[in-house]
PDB file of C-alpha atoms in Angstrom:
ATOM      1  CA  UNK A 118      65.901  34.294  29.400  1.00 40.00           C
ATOM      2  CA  UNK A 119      66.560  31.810  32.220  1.00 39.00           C
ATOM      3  CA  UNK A 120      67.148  32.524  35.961  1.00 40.00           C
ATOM      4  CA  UNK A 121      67.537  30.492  39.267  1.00 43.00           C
ATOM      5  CA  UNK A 122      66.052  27.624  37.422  1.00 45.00           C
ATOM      6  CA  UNK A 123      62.962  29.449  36.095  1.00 43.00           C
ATOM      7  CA  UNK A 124      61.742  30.200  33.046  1.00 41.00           C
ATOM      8  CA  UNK A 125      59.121  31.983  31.426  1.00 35.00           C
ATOM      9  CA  UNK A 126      55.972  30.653  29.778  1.00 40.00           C
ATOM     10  CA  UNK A 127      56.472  30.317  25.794  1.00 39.00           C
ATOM     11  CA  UNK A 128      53.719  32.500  24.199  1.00 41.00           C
ATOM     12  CA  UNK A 129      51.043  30.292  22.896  1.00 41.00           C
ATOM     13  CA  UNK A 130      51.338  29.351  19.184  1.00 45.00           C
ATOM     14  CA  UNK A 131      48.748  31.959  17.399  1.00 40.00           C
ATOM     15  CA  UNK A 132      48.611  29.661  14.228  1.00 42.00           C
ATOM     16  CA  UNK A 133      46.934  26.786  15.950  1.00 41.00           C
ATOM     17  CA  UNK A 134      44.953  28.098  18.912  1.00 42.00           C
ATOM     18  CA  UNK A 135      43.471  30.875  17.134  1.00 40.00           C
ATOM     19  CA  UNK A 136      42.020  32.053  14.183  1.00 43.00           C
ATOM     20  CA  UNK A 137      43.067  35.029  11.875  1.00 41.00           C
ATOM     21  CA  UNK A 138      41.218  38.050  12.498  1.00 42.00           C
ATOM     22  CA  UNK A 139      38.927  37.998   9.507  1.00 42.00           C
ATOM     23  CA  UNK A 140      37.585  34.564  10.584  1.00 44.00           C
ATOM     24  CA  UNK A 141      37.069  35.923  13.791  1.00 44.00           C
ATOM     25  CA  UNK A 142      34.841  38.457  12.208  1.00 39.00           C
ATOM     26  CA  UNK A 143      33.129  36.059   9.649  1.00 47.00           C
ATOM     27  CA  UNK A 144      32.249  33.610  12.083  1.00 50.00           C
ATOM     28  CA  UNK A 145      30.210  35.412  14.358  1.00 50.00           C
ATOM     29  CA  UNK A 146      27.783  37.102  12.043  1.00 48.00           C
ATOM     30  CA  UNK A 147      27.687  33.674  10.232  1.00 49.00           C
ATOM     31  CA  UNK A 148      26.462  31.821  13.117  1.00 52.00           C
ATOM     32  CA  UNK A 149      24.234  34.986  13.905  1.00 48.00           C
ATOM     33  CA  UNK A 150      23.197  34.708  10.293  1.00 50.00           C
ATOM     34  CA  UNK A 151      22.208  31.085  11.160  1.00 45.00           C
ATOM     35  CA  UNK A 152      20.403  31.624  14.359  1.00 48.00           C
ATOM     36  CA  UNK A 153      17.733  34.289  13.034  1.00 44.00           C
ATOM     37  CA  UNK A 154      17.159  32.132   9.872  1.00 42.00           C
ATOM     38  CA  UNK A 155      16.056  28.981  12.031  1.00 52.00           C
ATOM     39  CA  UNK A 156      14.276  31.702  13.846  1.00 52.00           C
ATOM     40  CA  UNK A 157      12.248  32.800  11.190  1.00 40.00           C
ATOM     41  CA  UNK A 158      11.701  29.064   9.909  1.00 46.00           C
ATOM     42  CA  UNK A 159      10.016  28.341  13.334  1.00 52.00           C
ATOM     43  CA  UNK A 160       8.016  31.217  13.611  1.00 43.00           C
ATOM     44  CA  UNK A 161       6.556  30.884  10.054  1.00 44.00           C
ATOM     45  CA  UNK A 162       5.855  26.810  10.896  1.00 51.00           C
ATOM     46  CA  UNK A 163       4.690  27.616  14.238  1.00 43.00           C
ATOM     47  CA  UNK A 164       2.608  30.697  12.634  1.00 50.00           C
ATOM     48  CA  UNK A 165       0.901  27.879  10.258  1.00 47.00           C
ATOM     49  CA  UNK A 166       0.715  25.581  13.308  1.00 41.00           C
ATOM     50  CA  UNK A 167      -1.203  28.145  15.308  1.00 51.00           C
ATOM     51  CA  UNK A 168      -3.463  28.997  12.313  1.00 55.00           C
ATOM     52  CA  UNK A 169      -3.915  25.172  11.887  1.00 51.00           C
ATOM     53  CA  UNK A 170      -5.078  25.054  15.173  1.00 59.00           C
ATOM     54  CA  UNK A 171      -7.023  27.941  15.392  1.00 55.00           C
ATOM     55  CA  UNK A 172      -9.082  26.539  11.966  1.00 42.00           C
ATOM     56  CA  UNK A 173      -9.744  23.144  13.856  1.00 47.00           C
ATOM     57  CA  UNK A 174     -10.532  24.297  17.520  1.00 60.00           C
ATOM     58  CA  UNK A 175     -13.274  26.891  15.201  1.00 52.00           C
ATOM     59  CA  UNK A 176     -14.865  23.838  13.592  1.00 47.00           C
ATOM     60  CA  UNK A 177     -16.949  22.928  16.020  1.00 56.00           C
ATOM     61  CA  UNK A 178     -18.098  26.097  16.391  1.00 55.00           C
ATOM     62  CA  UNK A 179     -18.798  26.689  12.662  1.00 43.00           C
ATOM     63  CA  UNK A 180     -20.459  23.156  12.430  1.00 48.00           C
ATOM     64  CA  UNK A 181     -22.680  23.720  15.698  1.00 56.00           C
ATOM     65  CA  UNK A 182     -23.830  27.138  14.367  1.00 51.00           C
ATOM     66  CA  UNK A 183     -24.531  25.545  10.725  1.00 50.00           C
ATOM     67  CA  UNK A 184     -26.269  22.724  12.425  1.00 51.00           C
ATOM     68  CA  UNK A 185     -28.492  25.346  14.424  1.00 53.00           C
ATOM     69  CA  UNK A 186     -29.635  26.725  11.698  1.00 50.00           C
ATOM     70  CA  UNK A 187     -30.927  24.079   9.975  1.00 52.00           C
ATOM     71  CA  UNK A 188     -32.488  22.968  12.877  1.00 48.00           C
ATOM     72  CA  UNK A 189     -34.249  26.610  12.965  1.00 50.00           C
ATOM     73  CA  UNK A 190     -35.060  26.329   9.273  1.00 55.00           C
ATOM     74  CA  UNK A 191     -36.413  22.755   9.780  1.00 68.00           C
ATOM     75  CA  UNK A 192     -38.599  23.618  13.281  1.00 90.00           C
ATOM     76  CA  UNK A 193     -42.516  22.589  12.887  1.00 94.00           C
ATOM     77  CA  UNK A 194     -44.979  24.875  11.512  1.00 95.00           C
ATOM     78  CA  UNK A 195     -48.138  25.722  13.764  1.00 96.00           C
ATOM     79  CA  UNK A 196     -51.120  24.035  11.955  1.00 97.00           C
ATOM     80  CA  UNK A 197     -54.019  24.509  14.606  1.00 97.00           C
ATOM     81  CA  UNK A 198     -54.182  25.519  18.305  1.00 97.00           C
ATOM     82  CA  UNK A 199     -57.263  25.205  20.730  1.00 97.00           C
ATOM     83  CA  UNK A 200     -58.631  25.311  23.887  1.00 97.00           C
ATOM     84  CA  UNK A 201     -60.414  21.917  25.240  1.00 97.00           C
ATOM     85  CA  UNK A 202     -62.927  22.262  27.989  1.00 95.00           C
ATOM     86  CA  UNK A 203     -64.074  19.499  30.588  1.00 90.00           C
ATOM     87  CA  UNK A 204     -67.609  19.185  31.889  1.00 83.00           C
ATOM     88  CA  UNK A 205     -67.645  20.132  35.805  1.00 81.00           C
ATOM     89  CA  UNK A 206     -68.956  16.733  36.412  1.00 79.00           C
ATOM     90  CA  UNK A 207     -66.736  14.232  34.413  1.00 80.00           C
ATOM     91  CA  UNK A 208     -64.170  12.050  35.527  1.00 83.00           C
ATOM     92  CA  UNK A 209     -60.967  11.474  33.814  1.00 89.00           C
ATOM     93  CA  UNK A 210     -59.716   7.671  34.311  1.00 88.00           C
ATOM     94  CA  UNK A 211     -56.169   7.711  34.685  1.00 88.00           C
ATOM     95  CA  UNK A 212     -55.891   5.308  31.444  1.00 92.00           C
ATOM     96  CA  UNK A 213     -57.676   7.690  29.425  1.00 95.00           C
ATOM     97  CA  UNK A 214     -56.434   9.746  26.552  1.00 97.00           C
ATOM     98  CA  UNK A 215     -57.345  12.651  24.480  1.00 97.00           C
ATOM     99  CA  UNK A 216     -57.425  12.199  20.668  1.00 97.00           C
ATOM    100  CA  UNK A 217     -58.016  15.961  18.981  1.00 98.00           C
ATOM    101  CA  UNK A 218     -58.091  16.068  14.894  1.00 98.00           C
ATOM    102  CA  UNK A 219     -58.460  18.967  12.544  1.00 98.00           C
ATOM    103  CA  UNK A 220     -60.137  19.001   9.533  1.00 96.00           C
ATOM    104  CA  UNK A 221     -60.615  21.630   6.394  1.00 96.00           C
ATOM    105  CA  UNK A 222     -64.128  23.476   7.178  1.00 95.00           C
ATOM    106  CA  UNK A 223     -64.554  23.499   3.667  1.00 92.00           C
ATOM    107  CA  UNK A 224     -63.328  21.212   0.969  1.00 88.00           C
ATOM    108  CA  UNK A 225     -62.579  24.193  -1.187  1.00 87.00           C
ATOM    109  CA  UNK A 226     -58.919  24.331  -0.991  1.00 85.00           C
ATOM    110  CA  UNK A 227     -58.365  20.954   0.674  1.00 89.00           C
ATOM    111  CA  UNK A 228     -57.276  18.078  -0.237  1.00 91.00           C
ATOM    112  CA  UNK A 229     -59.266  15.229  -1.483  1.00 84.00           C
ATOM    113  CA  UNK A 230     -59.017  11.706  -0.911  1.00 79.00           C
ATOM    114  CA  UNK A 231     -61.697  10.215  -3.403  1.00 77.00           C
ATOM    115  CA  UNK A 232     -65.176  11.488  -1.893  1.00 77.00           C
ATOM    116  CA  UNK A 233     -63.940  12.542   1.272  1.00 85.00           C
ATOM    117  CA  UNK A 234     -61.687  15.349   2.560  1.00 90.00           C
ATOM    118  CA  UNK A 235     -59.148  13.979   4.849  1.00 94.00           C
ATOM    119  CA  UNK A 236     -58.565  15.736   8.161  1.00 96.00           C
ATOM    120  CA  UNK A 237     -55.116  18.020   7.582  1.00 97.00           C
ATOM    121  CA  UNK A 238     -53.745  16.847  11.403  1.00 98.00           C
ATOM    122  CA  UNK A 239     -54.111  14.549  14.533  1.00 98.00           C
ATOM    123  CA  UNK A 240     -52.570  13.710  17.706  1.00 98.00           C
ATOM    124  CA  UNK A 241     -53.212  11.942  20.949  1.00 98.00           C
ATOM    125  CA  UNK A 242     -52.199  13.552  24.680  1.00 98.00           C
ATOM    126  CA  UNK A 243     -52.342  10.842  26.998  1.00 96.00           C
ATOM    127  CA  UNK A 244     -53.420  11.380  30.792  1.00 93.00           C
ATOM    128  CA  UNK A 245     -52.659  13.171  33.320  1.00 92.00           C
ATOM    129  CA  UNK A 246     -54.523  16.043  31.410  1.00 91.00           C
ATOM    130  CA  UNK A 247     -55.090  19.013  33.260  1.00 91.00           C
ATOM    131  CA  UNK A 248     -58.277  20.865  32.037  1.00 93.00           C
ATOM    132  CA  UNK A 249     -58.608  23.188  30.226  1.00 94.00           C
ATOM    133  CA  UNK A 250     -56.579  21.752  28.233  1.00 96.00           C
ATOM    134  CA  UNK A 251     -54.423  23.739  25.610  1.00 96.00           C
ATOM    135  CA  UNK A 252     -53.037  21.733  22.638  1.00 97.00           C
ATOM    136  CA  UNK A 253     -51.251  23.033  19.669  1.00 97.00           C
ATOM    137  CA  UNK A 254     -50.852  20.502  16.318  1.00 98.00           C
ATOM    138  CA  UNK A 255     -48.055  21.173  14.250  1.00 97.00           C
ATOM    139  CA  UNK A 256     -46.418  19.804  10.916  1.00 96.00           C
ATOM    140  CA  UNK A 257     -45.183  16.952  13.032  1.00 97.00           C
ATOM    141  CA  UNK A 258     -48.903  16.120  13.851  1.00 98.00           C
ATOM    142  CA  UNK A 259     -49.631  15.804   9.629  1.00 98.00           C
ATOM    143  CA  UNK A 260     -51.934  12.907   8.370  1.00 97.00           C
ATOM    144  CA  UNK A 261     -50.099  10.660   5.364  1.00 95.00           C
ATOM    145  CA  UNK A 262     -52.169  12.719   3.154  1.00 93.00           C
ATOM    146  CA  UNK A 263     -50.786  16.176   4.148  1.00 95.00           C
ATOM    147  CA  UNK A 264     -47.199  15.163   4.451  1.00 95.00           C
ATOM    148  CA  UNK A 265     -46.298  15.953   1.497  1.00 92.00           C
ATOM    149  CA  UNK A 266     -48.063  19.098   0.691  1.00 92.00           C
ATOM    150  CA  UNK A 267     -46.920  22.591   1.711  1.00 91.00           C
ATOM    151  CA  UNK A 268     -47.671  24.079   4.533  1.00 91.00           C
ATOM    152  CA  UNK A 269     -48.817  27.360   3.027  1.00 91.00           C
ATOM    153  CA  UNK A 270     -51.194  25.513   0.661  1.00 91.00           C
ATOM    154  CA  UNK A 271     -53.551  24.794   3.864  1.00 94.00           C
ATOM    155  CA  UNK A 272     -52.491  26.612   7.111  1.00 95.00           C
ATOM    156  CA  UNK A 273     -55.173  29.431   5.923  1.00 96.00           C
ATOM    157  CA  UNK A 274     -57.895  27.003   6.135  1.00 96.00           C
ATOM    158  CA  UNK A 275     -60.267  27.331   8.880  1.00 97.00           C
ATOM    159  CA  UNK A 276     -60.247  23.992  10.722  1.00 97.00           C
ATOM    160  CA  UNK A 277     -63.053  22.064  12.420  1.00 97.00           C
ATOM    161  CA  UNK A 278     -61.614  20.889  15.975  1.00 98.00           C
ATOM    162  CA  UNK A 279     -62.718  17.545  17.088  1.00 97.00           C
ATOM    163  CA  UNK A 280     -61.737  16.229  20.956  1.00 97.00           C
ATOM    164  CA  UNK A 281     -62.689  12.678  21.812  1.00 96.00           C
ATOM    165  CA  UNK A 282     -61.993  12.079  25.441  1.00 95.00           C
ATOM    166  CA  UNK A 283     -61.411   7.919  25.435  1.00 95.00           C
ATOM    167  CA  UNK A 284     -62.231   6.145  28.688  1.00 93.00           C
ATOM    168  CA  UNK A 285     -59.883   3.449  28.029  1.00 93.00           C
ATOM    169  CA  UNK A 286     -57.155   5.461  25.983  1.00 94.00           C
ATOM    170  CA  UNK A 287     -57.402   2.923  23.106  1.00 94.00           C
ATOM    171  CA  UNK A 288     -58.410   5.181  19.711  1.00 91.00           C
ATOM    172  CA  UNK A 289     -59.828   1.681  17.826  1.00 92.00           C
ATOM    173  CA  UNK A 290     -62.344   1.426  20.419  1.00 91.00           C
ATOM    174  CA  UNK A 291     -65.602   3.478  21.546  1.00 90.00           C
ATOM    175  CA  UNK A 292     -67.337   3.229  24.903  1.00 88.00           C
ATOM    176  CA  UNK A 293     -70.356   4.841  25.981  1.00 88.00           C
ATOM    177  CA  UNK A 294     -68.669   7.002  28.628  1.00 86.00           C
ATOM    178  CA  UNK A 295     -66.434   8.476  25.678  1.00 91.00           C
ATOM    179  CA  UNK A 296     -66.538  12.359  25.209  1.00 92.00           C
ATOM    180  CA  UNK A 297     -66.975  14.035  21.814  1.00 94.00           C
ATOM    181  CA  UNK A 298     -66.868  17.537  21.116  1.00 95.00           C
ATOM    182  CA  UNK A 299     -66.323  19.785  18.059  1.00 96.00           C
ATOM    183  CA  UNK A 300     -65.244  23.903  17.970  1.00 96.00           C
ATOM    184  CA  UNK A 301     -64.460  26.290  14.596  1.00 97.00           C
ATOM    185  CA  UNK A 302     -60.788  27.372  14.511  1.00 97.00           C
ATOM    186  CA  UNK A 303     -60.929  30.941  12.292  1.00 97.00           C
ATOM    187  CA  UNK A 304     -57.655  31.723  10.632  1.00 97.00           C
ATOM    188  CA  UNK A 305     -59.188  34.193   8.806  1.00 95.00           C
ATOM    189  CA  UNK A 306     -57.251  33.768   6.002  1.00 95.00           C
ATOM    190  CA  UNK A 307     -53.426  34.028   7.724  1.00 96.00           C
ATOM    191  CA  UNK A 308     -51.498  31.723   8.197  1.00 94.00           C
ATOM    192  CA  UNK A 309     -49.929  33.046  11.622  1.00 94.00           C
ATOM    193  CA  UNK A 310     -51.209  31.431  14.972  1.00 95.00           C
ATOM    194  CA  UNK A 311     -51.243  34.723  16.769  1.00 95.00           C
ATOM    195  CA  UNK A 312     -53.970  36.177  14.066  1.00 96.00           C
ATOM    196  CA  UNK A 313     -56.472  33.065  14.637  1.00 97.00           C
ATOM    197  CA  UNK A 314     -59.318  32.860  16.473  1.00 95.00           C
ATOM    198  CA  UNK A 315     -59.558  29.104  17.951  1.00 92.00           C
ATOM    199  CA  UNK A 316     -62.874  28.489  19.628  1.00 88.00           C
ATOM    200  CA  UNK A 317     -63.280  26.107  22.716  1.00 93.00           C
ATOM    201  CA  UNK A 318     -63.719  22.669  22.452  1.00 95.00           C
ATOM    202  CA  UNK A 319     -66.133  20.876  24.771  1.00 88.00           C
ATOM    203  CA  UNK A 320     -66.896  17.062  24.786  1.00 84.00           C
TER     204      UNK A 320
END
């Protein structure tokens, strides 16, 4: 219909601007269908992501506990302890250093090294040395011929404590002011520190 030069709008051709119901219907759900699918794909690679991550950021962890337990399995073993004693009237010179050694108190069960039984552990502890002076030789402190052995082959051996006091700190040579001194450690057949009865060394 037509009046004073107006005219109404044509409807809008349904067969181009829109689809028939059914796609209408399909469509939806399809792209729906779509959606949670991609949805799923990202949570499963971001749930294998995560885990990833997770596994890596543990690692250090894991590999820090392994390592402190080897280093708790590998710690020294206690192979003599002591007490060394200084004589009220003797100087320590500031270049001086303490040598102490233990050897087997009897060659039955020790090692032997030809005629001789070689002492089972030695160290030096350089000055400042406050007296008395507690020391404690470990596996750490072995002599080559020890090295090798086991532990629990000798740490039941009583041990013969010697303490040199050197003047000038230099084991290779003596001086007449050097201090010797010698003491029984009793292990009374353990091999734990805490059972042993060290006696004090005096040079």
């Amino acid at each position: 219909f037509r009046g004073s030069g107006s005219s109404f709008p044509l409807p809008a051709d349904r067969s181009t601007s829109c689809r028939s119901s059914k796609e209408q219907w399909r469509t939806p759900h399809s792209m729906a269908s779509l959606i949670v699918l991609s949805s799923l794909a990202r949570c499963v690679n971001l749930e294998a992501l995560t885990s990833r991550r997770a596994v890596l950021a543990a690692a250090p962890a894991v590999l820090s506990c392994a390592s402190s337990s080897r280093a708790a399995d590998a710690s020294p073993t206690v192979v003599a302890v002591g007490t060394v004693l200084q004589k009220p009237d003797a100087a320590v010179p500031s270049g001086a250093a303490l040598y102490v050694t233990a050897r087997p108190a009897s060659s039955e069960g020790a090692l032997q090294a030809g005629a001789k039984t070689p002492p089972i552990a030695s160290a030096r502890f350089a000055t400042p040395l406050l007296f008395p002076f507690e020391f404690v030789l470990t596996t750490d402190d072995l002599t080559a011929e020890y090295r090798a052995a086991d532990a629990a082959s000798f740490n039941r051996l009583d041990l013969v404590i010697s303490a040199r006091l050197d003047g000038d700190g230099v084991a290779a040579t003596r001086g007449p002011d050097d201090l010797v001194g010698r003491g029984t450690l009793s292990k009374r057949g353990s091999g734990r520190a805490e059972e042993w009865r060290p006696a004090p060394v005096q040079p």
